[in-house]
Coordinates of C-alpha atoms and ligand atoms in Angstrom, one line a residue:
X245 CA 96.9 101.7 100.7
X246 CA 99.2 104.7 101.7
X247 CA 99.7 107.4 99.0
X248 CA 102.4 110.0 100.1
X249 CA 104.4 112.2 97.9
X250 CA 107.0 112.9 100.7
X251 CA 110.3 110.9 99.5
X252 CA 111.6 111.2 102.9
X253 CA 108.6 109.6 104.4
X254 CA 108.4 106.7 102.2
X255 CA 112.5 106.6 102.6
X256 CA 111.4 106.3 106.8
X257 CA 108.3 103.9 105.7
X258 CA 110.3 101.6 103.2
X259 CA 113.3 101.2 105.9
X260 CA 110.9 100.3 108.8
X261 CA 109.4 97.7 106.6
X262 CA 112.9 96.4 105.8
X263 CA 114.0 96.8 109.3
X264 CA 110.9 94.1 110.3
X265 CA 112.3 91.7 108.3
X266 CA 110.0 92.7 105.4
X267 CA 111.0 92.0 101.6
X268 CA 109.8 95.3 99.5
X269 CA 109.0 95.2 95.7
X270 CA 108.9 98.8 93.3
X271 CA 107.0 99.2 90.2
X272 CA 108.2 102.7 88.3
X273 CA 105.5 104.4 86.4
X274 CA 104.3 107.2 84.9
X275 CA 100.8 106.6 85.6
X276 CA 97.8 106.5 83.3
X277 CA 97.7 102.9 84.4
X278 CA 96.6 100.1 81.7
X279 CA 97.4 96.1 82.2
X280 CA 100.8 96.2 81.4
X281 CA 101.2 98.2 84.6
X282 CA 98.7 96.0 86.3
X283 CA 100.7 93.1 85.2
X284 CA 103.8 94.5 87.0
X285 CA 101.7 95.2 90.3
X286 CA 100.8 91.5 90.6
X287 CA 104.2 89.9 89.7
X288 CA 105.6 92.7 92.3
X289 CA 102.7 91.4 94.8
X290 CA 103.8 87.9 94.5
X291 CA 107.7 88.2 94.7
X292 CA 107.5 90.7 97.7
X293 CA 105.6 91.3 101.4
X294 CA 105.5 95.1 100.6
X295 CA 104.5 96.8 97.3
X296 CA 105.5 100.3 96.1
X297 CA 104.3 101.9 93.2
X298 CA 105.6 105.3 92.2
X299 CA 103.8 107.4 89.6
X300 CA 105.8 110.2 88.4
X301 CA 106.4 111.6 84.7
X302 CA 109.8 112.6 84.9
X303 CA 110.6 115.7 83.3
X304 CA 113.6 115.1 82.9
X305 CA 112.9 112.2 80.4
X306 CA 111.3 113.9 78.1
X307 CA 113.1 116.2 75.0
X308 CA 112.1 119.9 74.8
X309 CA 110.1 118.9 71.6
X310 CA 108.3 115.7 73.5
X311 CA 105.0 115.3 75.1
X312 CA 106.0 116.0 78.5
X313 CA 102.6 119.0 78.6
X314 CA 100.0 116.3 77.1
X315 CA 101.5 113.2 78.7
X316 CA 98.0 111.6 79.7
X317 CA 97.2 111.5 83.6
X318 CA 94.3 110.0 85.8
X319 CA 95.3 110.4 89.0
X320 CA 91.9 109.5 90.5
X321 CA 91.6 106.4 88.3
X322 CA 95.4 105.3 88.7
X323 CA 94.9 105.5 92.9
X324 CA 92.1 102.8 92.5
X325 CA 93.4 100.6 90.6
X326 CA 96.7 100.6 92.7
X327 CA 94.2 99.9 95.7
X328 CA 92.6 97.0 93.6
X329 CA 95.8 95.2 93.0
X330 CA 97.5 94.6 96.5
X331 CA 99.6 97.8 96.3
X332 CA 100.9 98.8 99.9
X333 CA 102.5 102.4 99.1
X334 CA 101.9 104.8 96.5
X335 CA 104.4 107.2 95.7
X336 CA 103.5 110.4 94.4
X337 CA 106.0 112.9 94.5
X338 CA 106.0 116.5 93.0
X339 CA 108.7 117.8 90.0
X340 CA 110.0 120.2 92.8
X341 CA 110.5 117.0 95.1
X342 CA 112.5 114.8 92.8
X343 CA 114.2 117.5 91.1
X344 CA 114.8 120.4 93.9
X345 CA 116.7 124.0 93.1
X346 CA 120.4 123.2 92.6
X347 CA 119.6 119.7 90.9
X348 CA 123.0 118.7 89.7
X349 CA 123.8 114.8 89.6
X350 CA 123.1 112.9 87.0
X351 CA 123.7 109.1 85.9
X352 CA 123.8 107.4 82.0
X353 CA 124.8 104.2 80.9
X354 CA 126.1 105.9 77.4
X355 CA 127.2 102.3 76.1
X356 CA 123.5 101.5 75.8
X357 CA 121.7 104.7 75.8
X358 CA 122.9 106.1 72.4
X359 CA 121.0 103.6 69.9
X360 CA 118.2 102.6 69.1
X361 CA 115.6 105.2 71.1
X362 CA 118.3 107.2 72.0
X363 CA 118.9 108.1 68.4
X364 CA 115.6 110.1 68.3
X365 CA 115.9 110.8 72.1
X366 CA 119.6 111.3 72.9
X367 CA 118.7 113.1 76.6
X368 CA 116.0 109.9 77.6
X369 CA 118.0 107.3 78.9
X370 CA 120.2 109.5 81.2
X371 CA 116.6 111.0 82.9
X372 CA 115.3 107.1 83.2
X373 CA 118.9 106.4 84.7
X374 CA 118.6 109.0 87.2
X375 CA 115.1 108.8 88.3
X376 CA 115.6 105.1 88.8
X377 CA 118.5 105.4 91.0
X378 CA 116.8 108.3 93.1
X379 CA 113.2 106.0 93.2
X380 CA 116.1 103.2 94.1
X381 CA 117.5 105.2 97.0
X382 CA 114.1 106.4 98.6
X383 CA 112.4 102.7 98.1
X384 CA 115.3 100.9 98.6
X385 CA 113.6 98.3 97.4
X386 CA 114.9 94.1 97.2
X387 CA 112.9 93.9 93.8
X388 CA 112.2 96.2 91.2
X389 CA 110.1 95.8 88.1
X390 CA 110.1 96.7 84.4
X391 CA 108.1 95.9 81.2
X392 CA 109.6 94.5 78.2
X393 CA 107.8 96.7 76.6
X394 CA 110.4 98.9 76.9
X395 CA 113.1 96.6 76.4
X396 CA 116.2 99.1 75.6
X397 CA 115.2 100.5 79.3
X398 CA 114.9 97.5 81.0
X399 CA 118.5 96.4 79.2
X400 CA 119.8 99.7 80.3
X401 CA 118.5 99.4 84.0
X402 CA 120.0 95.8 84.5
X403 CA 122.9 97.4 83.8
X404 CA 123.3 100.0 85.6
X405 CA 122.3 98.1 88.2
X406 CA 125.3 95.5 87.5
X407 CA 127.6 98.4 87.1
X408 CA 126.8 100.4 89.9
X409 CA 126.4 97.1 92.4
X410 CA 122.8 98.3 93.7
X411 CA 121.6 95.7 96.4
X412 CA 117.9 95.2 93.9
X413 CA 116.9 92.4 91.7
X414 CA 116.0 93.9 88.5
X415 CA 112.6 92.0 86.9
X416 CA 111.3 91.9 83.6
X417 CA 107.7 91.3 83.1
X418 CA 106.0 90.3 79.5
X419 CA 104.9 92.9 77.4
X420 CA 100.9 92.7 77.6
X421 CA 99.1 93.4 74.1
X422 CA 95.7 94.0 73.2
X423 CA 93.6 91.5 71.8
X424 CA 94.5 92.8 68.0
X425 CA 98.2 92.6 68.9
X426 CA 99.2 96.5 69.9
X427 CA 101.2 96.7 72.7
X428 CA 99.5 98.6 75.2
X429 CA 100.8 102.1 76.2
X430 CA 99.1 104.9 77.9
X431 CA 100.8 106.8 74.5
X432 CA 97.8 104.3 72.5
X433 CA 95.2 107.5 74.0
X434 CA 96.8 110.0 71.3
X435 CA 95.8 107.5 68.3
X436 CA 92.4 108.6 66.2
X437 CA 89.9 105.5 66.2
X438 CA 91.3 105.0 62.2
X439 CA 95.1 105.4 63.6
X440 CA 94.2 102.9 66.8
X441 CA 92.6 100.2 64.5
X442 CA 95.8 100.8 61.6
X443 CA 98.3 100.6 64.9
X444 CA 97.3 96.8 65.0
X445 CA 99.7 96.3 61.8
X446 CA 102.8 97.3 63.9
X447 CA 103.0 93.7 65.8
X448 CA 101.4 92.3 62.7
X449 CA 104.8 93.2 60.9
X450 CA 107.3 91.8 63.4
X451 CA 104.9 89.0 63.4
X452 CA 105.5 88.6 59.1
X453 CA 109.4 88.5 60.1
X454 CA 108.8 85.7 62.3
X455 CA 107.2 83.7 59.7
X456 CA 109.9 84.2 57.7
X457 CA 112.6 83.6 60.4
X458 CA 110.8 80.2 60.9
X459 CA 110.8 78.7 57.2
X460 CA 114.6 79.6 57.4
X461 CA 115.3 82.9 56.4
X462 CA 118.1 84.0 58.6
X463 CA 119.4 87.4 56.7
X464 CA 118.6 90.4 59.0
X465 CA 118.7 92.6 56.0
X466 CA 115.5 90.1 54.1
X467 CA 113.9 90.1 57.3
X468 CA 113.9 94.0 58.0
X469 CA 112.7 93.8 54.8
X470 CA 110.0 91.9 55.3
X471 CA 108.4 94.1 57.8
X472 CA 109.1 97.7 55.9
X473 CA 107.4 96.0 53.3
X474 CA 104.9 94.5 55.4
X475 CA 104.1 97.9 56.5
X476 CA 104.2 99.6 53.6
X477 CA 100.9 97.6 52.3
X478 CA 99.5 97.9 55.4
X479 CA 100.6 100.3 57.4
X480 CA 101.6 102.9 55.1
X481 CA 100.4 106.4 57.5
X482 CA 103.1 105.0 59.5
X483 CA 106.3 106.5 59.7
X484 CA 109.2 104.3 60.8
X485 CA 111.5 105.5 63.1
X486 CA 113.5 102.9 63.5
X487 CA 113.5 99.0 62.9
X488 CA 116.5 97.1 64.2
X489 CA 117.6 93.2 64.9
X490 CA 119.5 93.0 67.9
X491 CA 121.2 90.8 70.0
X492 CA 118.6 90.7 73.3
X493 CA 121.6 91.8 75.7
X494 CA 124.1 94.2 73.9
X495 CA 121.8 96.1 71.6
X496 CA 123.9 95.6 68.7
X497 CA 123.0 95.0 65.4
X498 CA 122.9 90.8 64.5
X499 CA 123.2 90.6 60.6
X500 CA 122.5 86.8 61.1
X501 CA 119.7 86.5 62.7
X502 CA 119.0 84.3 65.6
X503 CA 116.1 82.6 68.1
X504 CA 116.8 85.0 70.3
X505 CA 117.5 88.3 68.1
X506 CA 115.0 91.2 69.3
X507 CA 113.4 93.0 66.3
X508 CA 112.6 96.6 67.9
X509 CA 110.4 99.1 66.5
X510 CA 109.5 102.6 67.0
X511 CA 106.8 103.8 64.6
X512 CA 104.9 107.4 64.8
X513 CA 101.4 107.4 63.7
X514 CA 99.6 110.3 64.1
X515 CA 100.5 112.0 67.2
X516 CA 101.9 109.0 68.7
X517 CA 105.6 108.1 68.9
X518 CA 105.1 104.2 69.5
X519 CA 107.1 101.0 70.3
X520 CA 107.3 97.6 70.1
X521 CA 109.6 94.7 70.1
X522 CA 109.6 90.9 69.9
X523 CA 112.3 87.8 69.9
X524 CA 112.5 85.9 66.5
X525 CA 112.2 82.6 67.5
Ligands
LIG1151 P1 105.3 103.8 81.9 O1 104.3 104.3 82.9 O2 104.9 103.8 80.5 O3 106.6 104.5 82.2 O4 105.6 102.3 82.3 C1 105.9 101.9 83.6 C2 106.4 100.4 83.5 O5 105.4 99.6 82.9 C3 107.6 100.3 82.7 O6 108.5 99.3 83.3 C4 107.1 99.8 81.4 O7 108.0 99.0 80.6 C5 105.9 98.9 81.8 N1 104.9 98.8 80.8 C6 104.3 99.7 80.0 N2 103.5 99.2 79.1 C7 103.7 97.8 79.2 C8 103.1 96.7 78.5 N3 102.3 96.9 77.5 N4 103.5 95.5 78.9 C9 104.3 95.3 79.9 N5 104.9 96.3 80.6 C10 104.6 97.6 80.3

C-alpha cells in the first residue's frame, strides 16, 4: 500500500492509473477506522481496480465549540487495517495541505444543509462540501463512497454531485451496527462503559417506531412519539437533539409516514454527540 500526504502526488498517481485504463474508487474518512469504514473499503475494492482512502479530520467541519482537539486518532492502527483490506493509496494530507494560507473558496448545498444536523451545526455541511470536492479533484476518482450512517451527508453529496455535473458515481454503503444495535462511530470511544451499554436504546427506539409503523400507524407525530417516549423509559440520560421523519431524498418533514420515510436521530449522551437513522418499512 502507498501512503502519501502529498495531494499533488496522489493527483500525478490517481491520473496515471486512470491514464492505463484503470477504474479508481475513494473512501473519505476521518480515520479511527471501525467496520463501517471497513465496509466501505471492500465495496470500494469490488467496484474499482484502484483503491483510495483518505484520512483527514477536516477542520473545517467542525464548529468552534466541537471536538475537533479530542477527535480520536490511530494513525498506526488505521495504516494496517487499510493494508489488510485491499487498499492501494492512502491519503494523508496535513491541515496546511488541504487548507493553504489564502484559503478562500468554498462550496454548500444550502437547500439540504440547513436541517436536520445543520440546525446544531450550521458551518458542517459547507466544510464536508468542500473537502469532498477538493478530495474529488486530487483523486479524481470514477467511484466514491459514503455510509448511510450519515445519511443527510450522503443526500447532500449526491447532490452536489448532480448539481455541479462531477464525472463520480456517488455510493452508499449500509450502516454497520454493533451486535446490540448502536451504530458504530469512532465518536462511540467518548461513551463511559454505563453510557456505551445505555447507547444500545437509541436504535432500540427507531426500532419501537417501526413496530408501530407496521401494525398501521402512519401519523408521524404518534410515531415521533413513540420513540421520545421510548426513550424516555429507557434512555432517559439522553438528550435528544433532534428526531425527524423525512422523505429519504428531500429531507423534508413527511407527516404521513411512509415505507420509505427515514427517521433520523441525533442524541448526546455524555460527551458524545451521536446519530442514527433508519427507513420505516
Ligand atoms: P468518518 O470517518 O466518520 O467521517 O466516516 C467516513 C465514512 O464512513 C463516511 O462516509 C461515513 O458515513 C462512513 N461510516 C461511518 N460509520 C459508519 C457505519 N457505522 N456504517 C457505515 N458507514 C459508516
Amino acid at each position: 500500500m502507498m501512503i502519501s500526504s502529498a495531494p499533488r502526488s496522489v493527483q500525478e498517481q490517481c491520473a496515471a492509473w486512470r491514464k492505463a485504463g484503470q477504474s479508481v474508487a475513494l473512501v473519505p474518512t476521518m480515520g479511527f477506522f471501525h467496520q463501517g469504514h471497513v465496509s466501505l473499503m471492500q465495496a470500494a475494492r469490488e467496484k474499482a481496480d484502484k483503491v483510495v482512502v483518505s484520512l483527514f479530520v477536516n477542520p473545517s467541519q467542525f464548529g468552534p465549540a466541537e471536538d475537533l482537539g479530542s477527535y480520536p486518532r490511530d494513525p498506526e492502527r488505521d495504516r494496517a487495517m487499510a493494508g489488510e483490506n485491499g487498499v492501494d493509496l492512502l491519503f494523508t494530507p496535513s491541515s496546511r495541505e488541504m487548507y493553504p494560507l489564502h484559503f478562500g473558496t468554498w462550496v454548500s448545498v444550502p437547500s439540504l444543509s440547513e436541517t436536520l444536523c445543520g440546525k446544531t451545526r450550521p458551518t458542517h455541511f459547507k466544510g464536508v462540501c468542500t473537502v469532498v470536492l477538493k478530495l474529488f479533484n486530487i483523486c479524481t476518482p470514477d467511484f466514491a463512497f459514503f455510509g448511510e450512517k450519515d445519511w443527510q451527508q450522503l443526500t447532500i453529496i449526491k447532490r452536489m454531485a448532480e448539481d455541479l455535473n462531477l464525472p463520480v458515481q456517488i455510493v452508499g454503503g449500509p450502516l454497520v451496527r454493533e451486535a446490540d444495535g448502536l451504530a458504530m462511530s469512532s465518536r462511540n470511544s467518548y461513551l463511559t462503559p454505563k453510557e456505551r451499554f445505555a447507547a444500545a436504546q437509541i436504535s432500540q427506539g427507531l426500532h419501537a417506531a417501526r413496530a408501530r409503523f407496521a401494525a398501521g400507524e402512519r401519523s408521524a407525530a404518534k410515531l415521533e412519539k413513540c420513540i421520545l417516549d421510548y426513550w424516555l423509559d429507557n434512555l432517559p440520560q439522553g438528550r435528544v437533539d433532534y428526531l425527524e421523519l423525512v422523505h429519504p431524498d428531500t429531507l423534508e418533514a413527511q407527516p404521513l409516514a411512509r415505507t420509505d420515510t427515514r427517521m433520523i436521530t441525533a442524541v448526546y449522551l455524555g460527551k458524545a454527540r451521536l446519530i442514527d437513522n433508519m427507513s420505516l418499512g
